Structure formats: structure tokens, C-alpha cells
Amino acid sequence: MMRIIWLRHGETRANRERRYCGHENISLNERGWRQAEQAALRLARVPLTGLYCSDLDRCVRTAEAVEVYHPGIRRQPTPLLRELSFGAWEGLTYEEINSSNPEHLRRWIDQPDRVSPPGGERMVELEERLSRWLREVIETRTSTETVAVVSHGGPIRWFLSHQVWQDPDGFWRVRIPPGGCAVADWDGGHWTEVNEAEDG
């Protein structure tokens, strides 16, 4: 089985302040650097054969930490793995958005495939680019490989809810903290979530 390890980038100042980051190219804060190193150490003995990441700085820097322990592979940045674009809401907190535009915020939460943040992406657009990337990985990797993917909260939520659980409504229930990860195996037809405890 091919294994994919999704790793969320380390913390940023915006994460700490609970602001929507989206496509903003912000860097890790001090805690985020530590989280990236801790995540890299957890993966140090995993026989990775590929390392992909969003092309935004917070993911690239987290992937660099992983790369140190796997000198035989090189990170492959791509905009396909970016977070959902929140458009005019980027840099704002939920409370700030809810205070200025509560009706639009509620419609987006209730119908993210139909409604986008002002000037941002709909969930279906996120799904289209992530699905394209995932198909490329499945088609170009062998069934015995293990790849790591450094991305954002939104793409990891999408993968678990849409691909693994087959439950799009589960998107909002996923909680992956900065530096956290999700693991799944591909058997050629289905994804199965792997509990880290089971994985040793």
C-alpha cells in the first residue's frame, strides 16, 4: 500500500491570533519552528520516498526541517497544496468577519461549495486543485512508497472528510493543530486512516 503522511505547517503569528491566513505568505513564529523540528524528528526514521509541500513559506520551511533527516529526497513545492483563499477575509479573525459581514459568513459556512469569501475560493475550487494533485501522486508513485505532504488545515480537512471518510460534512469537524499530522494508506481503490498509535 502507498502511504501518505499529511503534516500541517508549524504555527504562525496569524495562527496564534486565530486569523484566517489563506494565501498570505507569512512565516513561522518561534513556536512554529519548534513544532516543525518536532514533526521532522517524528518522521526521521520513516522511509520517505517523496516530500511535497505548499509553495507558501510556512509550509516550505516546515518541509525543510523534514528534508534534513531525509537527504535522499527533495521537497517539491506546488501552489496546488495551498490553503483555501479567503480573499478579503485574509488577516481577519472570525469575530472581526462576523462583526462586519455576519450574513455572508453564515452562508459560506453553510454552503462552502456554492459561496466563497469575498474575492476568495469556493470549496469546490479547493477540491478541484487538490484532487488534481492527488491523482498525479497516485499515478506516478508505486504502491509501496511513503510520501509526506506539508500543507495547511483546509487541505488536510478536505482529504480526511472527502477522500478518507467519504463524508464532506465532516470537513468542519476535523481538528489538526499546527505541527500535527494525519496518515492514510491507499490500497488502489480506497483510503484508510492509520492511527499513529497503531503505526508505532
Short mmCIF file of C-alpha atoms in Angstrom, two decimals:
data_model
loop_
_atom_site.label_atom_id
_atom_site.label_comp_id
_atom_site.label_asym_id
_atom_site.label_seq_id
_atom_site.Cartn_x
_atom_site.Cartn_y
_atom_site.Cartn_z
CA MET A 1 0.00 0.00 0.00
CA MET A 2 1.09 3.54 -0.67
CA ARG A 3 1.15 5.64 2.49
CA ILE A 4 0.62 9.38 2.65
CA ILE A 5 1.52 11.43 5.71
CA TRP A 6 -0.16 14.83 5.81
CA LEU A 7 1.67 17.30 8.04
CA ARG A 8 0.30 20.72 8.91
CA HIS A 9 2.88 23.50 8.93
CA GLY A 10 4.12 24.91 12.23
CA GLU A 11 2.43 27.80 13.96
CA THR A 12 2.47 31.37 12.63
CA ARG A 13 1.57 34.62 14.35
CA ALA A 14 -1.74 34.57 12.48
CA ASN A 15 -2.49 31.04 13.76
CA ARG A 16 -1.79 32.16 17.29
CA GLU A 17 -4.13 35.12 16.90
CA ARG A 18 -6.72 32.86 15.19
CA ARG A 19 -6.67 34.84 11.95
CA TYR A 20 -7.53 33.41 8.53
CA CYS A 21 -4.21 33.06 6.67
CA GLY A 22 -5.27 31.70 3.28
CA HIS A 23 -2.78 32.62 0.56
CA GLU A 24 -0.96 35.19 2.71
CA ASN A 25 2.73 34.28 2.58
CA ILE A 26 3.54 34.50 6.27
CA SER A 27 6.40 32.80 8.12
CA LEU A 28 6.59 30.51 11.12
CA ASN A 29 6.88 32.07 14.54
CA GLU A 30 9.31 30.77 17.17
CA ARG A 31 6.88 28.14 18.39
CA GLY A 32 6.20 27.15 14.78
CA TRP A 33 9.90 26.48 14.18
CA ARG A 34 9.95 24.19 17.23
CA GLN A 35 6.84 22.38 16.01
CA ALA A 36 8.41 21.90 12.59
CA GLU A 37 11.52 20.40 14.17
CA GLN A 38 9.47 18.12 16.43
CA ALA A 39 7.44 16.92 13.46
CA ALA A 40 10.63 16.31 11.48
CA LEU A 41 12.05 14.25 14.34
CA ARG A 42 8.87 12.12 14.43
CA LEU A 43 9.36 11.37 10.73
CA ALA A 44 13.14 10.94 10.90
CA ARG A 45 13.01 7.12 10.82
CA VAL A 46 10.11 6.86 8.39
CA PRO A 47 11.40 5.65 4.99
CA LEU A 48 10.04 8.54 2.95
CA THR A 49 10.32 8.37 -0.83
CA GLY A 50 8.74 11.74 -1.57
CA LEU A 51 8.19 15.11 0.07
CA TYR A 52 5.61 17.57 -1.23
CA CYS A 53 4.59 20.94 0.17
CA SER A 54 2.54 24.04 -0.47
CA ASP A 55 4.66 26.76 -2.01
CA LEU A 56 3.81 29.19 0.80
CA ASP A 57 6.68 29.97 3.16
CA ARG A 58 5.21 28.41 6.29
CA CYS A 59 4.96 25.04 4.55
CA VAL A 60 8.27 25.30 2.72
CA ARG A 61 10.11 25.97 6.00
CA THR A 62 8.36 23.07 7.72
CA ALA A 63 9.26 20.81 4.79
CA GLU A 64 12.88 21.95 5.01
CA ALA A 65 13.00 20.66 8.59
CA VAL A 66 11.75 17.27 7.39
CA GLU A 67 14.20 17.27 4.48
CA VAL A 68 17.19 17.50 6.83
CA TYR A 69 16.53 13.95 8.05
CA HIS A 70 15.95 12.57 4.54
CA PRO A 71 18.95 13.66 2.43
CA GLY A 72 17.93 11.38 -0.42
CA ILE A 73 14.78 13.34 -1.27
CA ARG A 74 14.00 16.94 -2.17
CA ARG A 75 10.85 18.87 -1.34
CA GLN A 76 8.52 19.60 -4.24
CA PRO A 77 6.60 22.86 -3.64
CA THR A 78 3.34 23.41 -5.52
CA PRO A 79 0.54 26.00 -5.37
CA LEU A 80 -1.95 23.13 -5.70
CA LEU A 81 -1.42 22.37 -1.99
CA ARG A 82 -2.19 25.90 -0.81
CA GLU A 83 -4.82 26.73 1.78
CA LEU A 84 -8.23 27.93 0.60
CA SER A 85 -8.03 31.55 -0.50
CA PHE A 86 -10.11 33.65 1.91
CA GLY A 87 -9.89 36.74 -0.28
CA ALA A 88 -10.85 39.92 1.59
CA TRP A 89 -11.12 37.95 4.84
CA GLU A 90 -7.43 37.06 4.96
CA GLY A 91 -5.75 38.51 8.04
CA LEU A 92 -9.07 38.82 9.89
CA THR A 93 -10.41 36.81 12.82
CA TYR A 94 -13.77 35.04 12.83
CA GLU A 95 -15.05 37.65 15.28
CA GLU A 96 -13.99 40.53 13.01
CA ILE A 97 -15.66 38.94 9.98
CA ASN A 98 -18.80 38.09 11.94
CA SER A 99 -19.00 41.65 13.21
CA SER A 100 -18.77 43.24 9.75
CA ASN A 101 -20.41 40.65 7.49
CA PRO A 102 -22.34 38.02 9.51
CA GLU A 103 -24.79 37.06 6.74
CA HIS A 104 -22.07 36.31 4.18
CA LEU A 105 -20.05 34.40 6.79
CA ARG A 106 -23.03 32.22 7.70
CA ARG A 107 -23.83 31.49 4.05
CA TRP A 108 -20.19 30.49 3.46
CA ILE A 109 -20.13 28.14 6.45
CA ASP A 110 -23.48 26.60 5.45
CA GLN A 111 -22.71 26.30 1.71
CA PRO A 112 -18.93 26.45 1.14
CA ASP A 113 -19.24 24.76 -2.28
CA ARG A 114 -21.57 27.50 -3.52
CA VAL A 115 -20.38 30.53 -1.58
CA SER A 116 -16.84 31.92 -1.36
CA PRO A 117 -15.33 34.54 0.91
CA PRO A 118 -15.33 37.92 -0.93
CA GLY A 119 -12.73 37.55 -3.68
CA GLY A 120 -11.73 34.09 -2.42
CA GLU A 121 -12.23 30.46 -3.43
CA ARG A 122 -15.23 28.22 -3.13
CA MET A 123 -14.61 24.83 -1.54
CA VAL A 124 -15.21 23.15 -4.89
CA GLU A 125 -12.23 25.06 -6.30
CA LEU A 126 -10.04 23.84 -3.46
CA GLU A 127 -11.28 20.32 -4.16
CA GLU A 128 -10.51 20.57 -7.88
CA ARG A 129 -6.86 21.51 -7.41
CA LEU A 130 -6.25 19.08 -4.54
CA SER A 131 -7.89 16.24 -6.47
CA ARG A 132 -5.68 17.03 -9.47
CA TRP A 133 -2.57 16.90 -7.29
CA LEU A 134 -3.65 13.68 -5.56
CA ARG A 135 -4.33 11.94 -8.88
CA GLU A 136 -0.84 12.86 -10.09
CA VAL A 137 0.72 11.37 -6.96
CA ILE A 138 -1.27 8.14 -7.23
CA GLU A 139 -0.40 7.81 -10.93
CA THR A 140 3.33 8.46 -10.54
CA ARG A 141 4.11 6.65 -7.27
CA THR A 142 4.32 2.91 -6.70
CA SER A 143 2.14 1.01 -4.24
CA THR A 144 4.99 0.54 -1.74
CA GLU A 145 6.01 4.19 -1.33
CA THR A 146 5.56 6.52 1.63
CA VAL A 147 5.28 10.23 0.92
CA ALA A 148 4.99 13.22 3.25
CA VAL A 149 2.87 16.25 2.37
CA VAL A 150 3.28 19.55 4.22
CA SER A 151 0.14 21.61 3.78
CA HIS A 152 -2.49 23.63 5.63
CA GLY A 153 -5.52 22.94 7.79
CA GLY A 154 -8.02 23.23 4.94
CA PRO A 155 -6.41 20.75 2.53
CA ILE A 156 -5.92 18.20 5.32
CA ARG A 157 -9.55 18.62 6.39
CA TRP A 158 -10.62 18.11 2.77
CA PHE A 159 -8.52 14.96 2.39
CA LEU A 160 -9.88 13.32 5.54
CA SER A 161 -13.52 14.28 5.06
CA HIS A 162 -13.82 13.83 1.29
CA GLN A 163 -11.28 11.12 0.49
CA VAL A 164 -10.95 9.00 3.63
CA TRP A 165 -14.30 9.27 5.42
CA GLN A 166 -16.37 9.94 2.27
CA ASP A 167 -18.28 12.48 4.37
CA PRO A 168 -17.99 16.06 3.03
CA ASP A 169 -19.97 17.36 6.00
CA GLY A 170 -17.14 16.16 8.22
CA PHE A 171 -14.91 18.97 6.92
CA TRP A 172 -15.72 21.28 9.83
CA ARG A 173 -15.19 18.53 12.43
CA VAL A 174 -11.53 17.90 11.59
CA ARG A 175 -9.04 19.41 14.02
CA ILE A 176 -5.37 19.26 13.02
CA PRO A 177 -3.18 21.57 15.14
CA PRO A 178 -0.05 23.26 13.75
CA GLY A 179 2.64 20.59 13.50
CA GLY A 180 0.01 17.83 13.66
CA CYS A 181 -0.38 15.06 11.11
CA ALA A 182 -2.81 12.60 9.56
CA VAL A 183 -1.79 9.28 7.99
CA ALA A 184 -3.66 7.21 5.40
CA ASP A 185 -2.99 4.18 3.21
CA TRP A 186 -4.08 3.76 -0.42
CA ASP A 187 -4.99 0.20 -1.50
CA GLY A 188 -5.59 1.09 -5.13
CA GLY A 189 -9.22 1.98 -4.63
CA HIS A 190 -9.75 3.41 -1.17
CA TRP A 191 -8.00 5.45 1.50
CA THR A 192 -7.87 4.09 5.06
CA GLU A 193 -6.90 6.27 8.00
CA VAL A 194 -3.99 4.98 10.07
CA ASN A 195 -3.88 5.69 13.79
CA GLU A 196 -0.42 6.90 14.79
CA ALA A 197 -0.52 4.60 17.82
CA GLU A 198 -1.16 1.63 15.53
CA ASP A 199 1.71 2.72 13.36
CA GLY A 200 4.23 2.56 16.20
#
